[in-house]
Amino acid sequence: MTQYIDTQVCIIGSGPAGLLLSQLLANAGIDTVVLDRKDRAYIEGRIRAGVLEHGTVTALEEAGVADRLHREGLLHDGFDLAFDGDRHRIDLAALTGKTVTVYGQTEVTKDLFDRRFAEAQPFYFNVEDVRPTDLTSDRPVVRFRQDGKDVAVRCDYVAGCDGFHGVSRQAIPGDVLRTFERVYPFGWLGIMVERPPVSHELIYANHARGFALASMRSKTRSRYYLQCSLDDDVADWSDDRFWDELRLRLGPDTAAHLQTGPSFEKSIAPLRSFVAEPMRYGNLFLAGDAAHIVPPTGAKGLNLAVADVRLLSRALIEHYRDGTDHHLEHYSETALRRVWKVERFSWQLSTLMHHFPENSPFEARMQRAEFDYLSSSEAASRAIAENYVGLPLD
Ligand code: APR
Ligand code: PHB
């Protein structure tokens, strides 16, 4: 016996993309159902990046979930690039007139969940066997099982916000879907520690031993990353080994200010660039990691998901409010134009800042020359800055 549910938009995935889309549509009076194969506690527990573009903050303000962000978020008007001990500050405010906000993605997710629960959003957690069907019909159906029962959501549109490992992208026929991928020959070993950050701004360091990033979650909680081998296991990295390596890669002047302590989160993540085209099939629309992945170097994963959601929510609201489908019809083309520009920036910064095992001495000199050019050219620094604070939405 199948339980049938009717709604306007069925959102698969309750990460940042799905949650924000649900909130923006609810604010416009559009009915949604959100389903996820995990539950709220698991989703909130995922450690992810923490730099919000100017446009992301605007979107969260529009969604009505930015109060805590404005209270607790840290405004940053610049960051440092370091190369074998030399430092160059990218002055975001002077070069673009904009800043970024350091505020953990975990907190963004919690703020969105709090608001959706307060508004009694219908959630279906711990679902299994999710199958988007009839996507080219006027009434797609998303089928799934929950607690042993068959459920079917009949809707006008399906939003595939189910991340890189989700089912939505797989629902696009193989002769329609095109994918593009670059897998990087290293990983990022990240730790979290309850200690003040080594610097008041982020430091991205390219050292002969490898990349390092000094970041933070607050004035008392720091986040650090080291480039590591894909063969590494977290068990290979004691806290002491991590701190010793971080000191070497940040250099003695910075390391002198490093406050170390016991890590309370430690994990290794692979790096990839990935894009799936198109981001629409029939009445299925992909948004966020379901459609693209960026290496974390440019802190663009969450921000790119938010940009997709801003475009998709604008299109769906226009459809239901004005009865016109211009932005729906151009969603994939518009979103992908921006996705590829952000992929380019994330790939460029990753290529500049990491030690590539296969690089010859020539490529190593090209990295140094790029850094020296950035350090001496306001135009080159402005190019980095305008990508970092966030490109225009469309
Ligand atoms: N059925 C239902 N839900 C699913 C399925 C499925 N088959 N597969 C995945 N999901 C859920 C996951 O449990 C997760 O909660 O979809 C959600 C996808 O969330 P994210 O992976 O966070 O992707 P997105 O919302 O696009 O966020 C993109 O935030 O999480 C970061 O690294 C991510 O920075 C990126 C940004
Ligand atoms: C983080 O704080 O997790 C972070 C910050 C900036 C990045 C990547 C990750 O580029």
XYZ file of C-alpha atoms and ligand atoms in Angstrom:
440
model
C 0.000 0.000 0.000
C 1.681 3.277 -1.105
C 1.158 6.518 0.817
C 0.712 9.405 -1.664
C 1.744 12.985 -0.805
C 1.078 16.004 -3.039
C 3.240 19.124 -3.079
C 4.567 21.749 -5.483
C 8.326 21.086 -5.178
C 9.906 17.892 -3.866
C 13.431 18.581 -2.569
C 15.771 15.594 -2.363
C 18.508 16.374 0.167
C 18.506 18.415 3.357
C 22.003 19.858 3.277
C 22.602 23.594 2.795
C 21.191 23.590 -0.756
C 17.965 21.759 0.054
C 17.369 23.613 3.296
C 17.942 27.071 1.813
C 15.758 26.289 -1.214
C 12.962 25.113 1.066
C 13.172 28.318 3.116
C 13.254 30.700 0.141
C 10.278 28.919 -1.452
C 8.355 28.856 1.842
C 8.880 32.626 2.170
C 7.142 32.917 -1.225
C 4.269 30.667 -0.161
C 5.413 27.700 -2.230
C 4.771 24.260 -0.741
C 7.701 21.814 -0.496
C 8.504 18.377 0.911
C 12.128 17.696 1.900
C 13.557 14.196 2.172
C 16.976 12.955 3.257
C 18.552 9.556 3.753
C 20.083 10.795 7.010
C 18.574 12.700 9.939
C 19.078 16.202 11.305
C 21.678 15.241 13.932
C 23.854 13.482 11.335
C 23.569 16.321 8.834
C 24.418 18.980 11.428
C 27.376 16.917 12.577
C 29.199 17.087 9.245
C 32.293 19.323 9.448
C 32.559 21.528 6.359
C 34.177 24.798 5.293
C 33.500 28.151 6.887
C 33.950 31.131 4.545
C 30.754 32.802 3.300
C 30.778 35.023 0.225
C 29.007 38.370 0.307
C 26.203 36.909 -1.848
C 25.753 33.956 0.477
C 25.228 36.299 3.423
C 22.679 38.221 1.337
C 20.818 34.993 0.543
C 20.728 33.983 4.210
C 19.429 37.459 5.087
C 16.692 37.080 2.427
C 15.852 33.690 3.947
C 15.540 35.308 7.376
C 18.207 33.115 8.998
C 21.150 35.532 9.325
C 20.655 36.898 12.881
C 23.155 34.570 14.603
C 25.479 34.854 11.614
C 25.638 38.628 12.144
C 26.138 38.177 15.899
C 28.777 35.456 15.775
C 30.288 35.552 12.275
C 33.722 37.131 11.800
C 34.039 39.766 9.054
C 37.283 39.309 7.158
C 38.559 41.990 4.778
C 41.621 40.107 3.596
C 43.683 36.919 3.656
C 47.346 35.985 3.181
C 49.055 33.946 0.508
C 52.436 32.607 1.649
C 55.169 31.105 -0.497
C 58.191 29.548 1.179
C 58.115 32.180 3.922
C 57.190 35.206 1.770
C 53.724 36.655 2.449
C 51.311 38.660 0.291
C 48.012 39.950 1.672
C 44.993 40.012 -0.640
C 43.186 43.126 0.607
C 39.598 42.155 -0.251
C 38.024 45.375 1.023
C 40.444 47.704 -0.795
C 40.396 45.683 -4.023
C 36.648 44.911 -4.222
C 34.854 46.970 -1.581
C 33.530 43.677 -0.174
C 34.361 41.335 2.686
C 33.725 37.654 3.493
C 32.271 36.216 6.691
C 33.869 33.353 8.587
C 31.002 31.290 10.000
C 30.970 27.496 10.023
C 28.753 25.712 7.512
C 27.583 23.576 10.410
C 26.136 26.751 11.939
C 24.448 27.741 8.667
C 22.830 24.306 8.535
C 21.686 24.554 12.165
C 20.185 28.022 11.577
C 18.287 26.754 8.526
C 17.027 23.645 10.327
C 15.863 25.756 13.297
C 13.795 27.979 10.983
C 12.373 25.104 8.930
C 11.350 23.208 12.043
C 9.806 26.366 13.539
C 7.704 26.632 10.367
C 6.717 22.946 10.548
C 8.391 22.082 7.221
C 7.462 18.502 6.247
C 10.719 16.518 6.475
C 11.186 12.817 5.708
C 14.464 11.641 7.273
C 16.226 8.288 7.085
C 14.515 7.495 3.788
C 15.685 4.652 1.562
C 15.578 3.698 -2.099
C 14.745 7.195 -3.383
C 13.677 7.106 -7.025
C 12.761 10.259 -8.980
C 10.354 9.095 -11.744
C 8.235 10.578 -14.566
C 10.609 13.531 -14.703
C 9.539 14.536 -18.232
C 5.842 14.471 -17.300
C 3.900 17.402 -15.853
C 3.625 15.558 -12.531
C 6.891 13.858 -11.550
C 6.770 11.342 -8.716
C 9.565 10.802 -6.175
C 9.229 7.352 -4.674
C 11.008 6.152 -1.519
C 10.667 3.874 1.479
C 10.536 4.973 5.107
C 10.115 2.674 8.101
C 9.275 -0.155 5.705
C 6.493 1.805 3.991
C 6.273 2.847 0.340
C 5.788 6.592 -0.115
C 5.272 8.588 -3.332
C 5.531 12.389 -3.557
C 3.601 13.795 -6.528
C 4.916 17.262 -7.440
C 5.354 19.886 -10.156
C 9.148 19.999 -9.844
C 11.949 17.940 -8.275
C 14.994 19.750 -6.831
C 18.015 17.435 -6.751
C 19.948 18.770 -3.766
C 21.305 15.387 -2.738
C 25.016 16.030 -3.101
C 27.738 14.275 -5.057
C 26.679 10.788 -3.996
C 22.968 11.359 -4.468
C 20.490 9.793 -6.909
C 19.234 12.890 -8.735
C 22.144 13.263 -11.163
C 21.890 9.534 -11.876
C 18.263 10.053 -12.947
C 19.450 11.984 -16.012
C 19.800 9.529 -18.955
C 23.346 8.610 -19.907
C 22.907 9.950 -23.430
C 21.900 13.358 -22.018
C 24.311 13.734 -19.083
C 27.861 14.982 -19.677
C 30.408 14.974 -16.824
C 33.810 16.634 -16.482
C 36.291 15.712 -13.747
C 39.792 16.385 -12.431
C 40.956 14.354 -9.422
C 43.919 15.906 -7.578
C 46.907 13.705 -6.606
C 46.711 14.570 -2.903
C 44.270 15.072 -0.020
C 43.646 17.546 2.788
C 44.178 16.482 6.381
C 42.055 18.772 8.533
C 41.856 19.231 12.293
C 39.762 21.324 14.655
C 41.205 22.619 17.946
C 39.800 24.769 20.758
C 42.579 27.334 20.592
C 42.739 30.909 19.274
C 43.762 31.036 15.593
C 47.404 31.655 14.731
C 46.430 34.798 12.800
C 43.318 37.012 12.713
C 42.975 36.241 8.969
C 43.338 33.068 6.894
C 46.763 32.028 5.649
C 47.141 29.855 2.513
C 50.727 28.585 2.359
C 52.617 26.858 -0.451
C 55.712 25.232 1.051
C 58.159 22.802 -0.568
C 56.799 20.167 1.844
C 53.237 20.894 0.755
C 50.224 23.162 1.187
C 48.929 24.355 4.563
C 45.899 26.452 5.494
C 45.362 28.262 8.780
C 41.659 28.981 9.234
C 39.217 29.340 12.096
C 35.615 28.968 13.298
C 35.703 31.692 15.961
C 38.224 33.654 18.047
C 38.679 30.577 20.228
C 38.334 27.716 17.728
C 40.820 27.059 14.903
C 40.727 24.911 11.789
C 43.988 23.821 10.133
C 44.697 21.782 7.002
C 47.794 20.086 5.604
C 48.160 18.709 2.107
C 48.764 14.981 2.516
C 49.212 11.857 0.422
C 46.126 9.989 -0.720
C 47.814 6.941 0.810
C 47.839 8.567 4.259
C 45.561 7.338 7.014
C 44.374 9.633 9.819
C 45.950 7.138 12.241
C 49.343 8.058 10.708
C 48.951 11.602 11.996
C 49.247 12.149 15.722
C 48.519 15.670 16.943
C 52.232 16.175 17.623
C 53.147 15.147 14.070
C 50.474 17.475 12.703
C 51.658 20.489 14.735
C 55.311 19.865 13.845
C 54.486 19.719 10.124
C 52.210 22.763 10.315
C 54.977 24.787 11.970
C 57.376 23.874 9.159
C 54.928 24.818 6.412
C 53.763 28.092 8.014
C 57.366 29.165 8.707
C 59.014 30.210 11.989
C 57.575 33.732 12.237
C 53.992 32.498 12.041
C 54.671 29.278 13.957
C 55.888 31.374 16.891
C 52.251 32.443 17.417
C 50.720 28.972 16.968
C 48.715 27.771 19.983
C 48.420 24.003 19.848
C 46.190 21.658 21.803
C 44.288 18.371 21.534
C 42.378 18.098 18.234
C 38.698 17.171 18.519
C 38.128 16.450 14.838
C 40.640 14.996 12.396
C 39.891 13.725 8.888
C 41.327 13.382 5.392
C 39.331 14.539 2.347
C 40.159 13.982 -1.342
C 40.094 16.894 -3.776
C 38.284 16.927 -7.070
C 36.840 19.298 -9.652
C 33.610 17.951 -11.130
C 30.773 19.350 -13.240
C 27.658 17.631 -14.583
C 25.771 19.126 -17.506
C 22.924 19.894 -17.945
C 21.609 20.919 -14.495
C 18.060 20.308 -15.667
C 16.265 17.283 -17.113
C 12.528 17.637 -17.669
C 11.177 18.904 -14.359
C 14.273 17.859 -12.378
C 16.649 20.663 -11.424
C 20.076 19.977 -9.862
C 21.594 22.371 -7.330
C 24.769 22.256 -5.242
C 27.084 19.278 -4.957
C 24.603 17.130 -6.921
C 25.793 19.048 -9.984
C 29.357 20.091 -9.177
C 32.290 19.704 -6.816
C 35.159 22.134 -6.288
C 38.438 21.538 -4.445
C 38.108 23.270 -1.028
C 41.010 25.662 -1.753
C 38.771 28.546 -2.769
C 36.122 27.840 -0.091
C 33.479 27.709 -2.824
C 31.471 24.525 -2.161
C 28.754 26.010 0.018
C 28.840 29.368 -1.770
C 28.320 27.758 -5.182
C 25.413 25.704 -3.813
C 23.830 28.900 -2.485
C 24.244 30.621 -5.855
C 22.450 27.725 -7.595
C 19.641 27.925 -5.043
C 19.269 31.693 -5.502
C 18.857 31.149 -9.260
C 16.500 28.168 -8.881
C 14.310 29.795 -6.217
C 14.035 32.956 -8.362
C 12.924 30.822 -11.307
C 10.372 28.782 -9.343
C 8.915 31.866 -7.636
C 8.577 33.566 -11.036
C 6.744 30.478 -12.339
C 4.224 30.306 -9.490
C 3.808 34.053 -8.968
C 3.953 35.408 -12.540
C 3.187 32.330 -14.631
C 6.341 32.859 -16.705
C 9.132 30.299 -17.148
C 11.939 32.418 -18.590
C 14.356 31.806 -15.683
C 13.338 28.141 -15.389
C 14.074 27.604 -19.067
C 17.471 29.330 -18.695
C 18.374 27.925 -15.253
C 20.881 25.311 -16.393
C 22.636 27.629 -18.850
C 22.783 30.510 -16.334
C 23.920 28.357 -13.408
C 26.579 26.531 -15.428
C 28.078 29.780 -16.762
C 28.822 30.761 -13.148
C 29.733 27.200 -12.067
C 32.508 26.987 -14.668
C 33.941 30.362 -13.647
C 34.049 29.222 -10.008
C 35.531 25.868 -11.033
C 38.226 27.802 -12.873
C 39.088 29.905 -9.803
C 39.145 26.884 -7.478
C 41.334 24.956 -9.923
C 43.659 27.964 -10.428
C 44.174 28.531 -6.677
C 44.648 24.790 -6.082
C 47.220 24.630 -8.900
C 49.050 27.651 -7.503
C 49.153 26.605 -3.859
C 49.849 22.878 -3.799
C 52.951 20.742 -4.253
C 52.218 18.436 -7.229
C 54.360 15.280 -7.134
C 54.458 15.157 -10.936
C 55.563 18.803 -11.290
C 58.965 19.391 -12.895
C 61.237 22.189 -11.626
C 59.745 24.303 -14.429
C 56.202 24.060 -13.023
C 57.552 24.862 -9.562
C 59.108 28.025 -10.997
C 55.800 28.876 -12.668
C 54.073 28.688 -9.253
C 56.662 31.029 -7.750
C 56.447 33.408 -10.695
C 52.637 33.506 -10.347
C 53.001 34.363 -6.648
C 55.601 37.069 -7.417
C 53.322 38.504 -10.128
C 50.341 38.530 -7.715
C 52.486 40.241 -5.093
C 53.519 43.018 -7.478
C 50.333 43.551 -9.505
C 47.214 45.189 -8.116
C 45.316 43.933 -11.165
C 46.362 40.330 -10.532
C 45.493 40.609 -6.838
C 42.120 42.153 -7.724
C 41.355 39.176 -9.954
C 41.931 36.832 -7.006
C 39.967 39.106 -4.676
C 36.861 39.429 -6.859
C 36.613 35.667 -7.196
C 37.167 35.131 -3.475
C 34.418 37.560 -2.321
C 32.084 36.043 -4.929
C 31.278 36.687 -8.586
C 27.955 38.307 -9.581
C 25.003 35.915 -9.488
C 24.302 36.089 -13.228
N 18.209 10.301 -0.863
C 17.968 11.305 0.030
N 18.915 12.138 0.478
C 20.167 11.956 0.011
C 20.499 10.947 -0.928
C 19.455 10.104 -1.360
N 19.687 9.108 -2.239
N 21.838 11.038 -1.206
C 22.318 12.049 -0.468
N 21.329 12.608 0.267
C 21.420 13.739 1.203
C 22.643 13.670 2.102
O 22.358 12.902 3.268
C 22.892 15.145 2.430
O 22.256 15.529 3.642
O 21.577 14.931 0.459
C 22.260 15.902 1.254
C 23.309 16.586 0.394
O 23.911 17.616 1.159
P 25.403 18.129 0.805
O 26.252 16.980 0.444
O 25.799 19.017 1.954
O 25.246 18.973 -0.522
P 24.696 20.457 -0.726
O 23.470 20.721 0.064
O 24.685 20.649 -2.187
O 25.827 21.386 -0.057
C 26.903 21.741 -0.823
O 27.774 22.106 1.425
O 27.870 20.019 2.435
C 28.615 20.965 1.796
O 30.516 19.973 0.713
C 29.251 20.523 0.517
O 30.271 22.620 0.424
C 29.295 21.800 -0.188
C 27.953 22.363 0.068
C 37.719 26.177 6.528
O 37.774 27.026 7.462
O 37.280 25.010 6.673
C 38.204 26.597 5.152
C 38.474 27.942 4.923
C 38.920 28.345 3.666
C 39.092 27.396 2.672
C 38.813 26.040 2.898
C 38.364 25.641 4.153
O 39.556 27.802 1.451
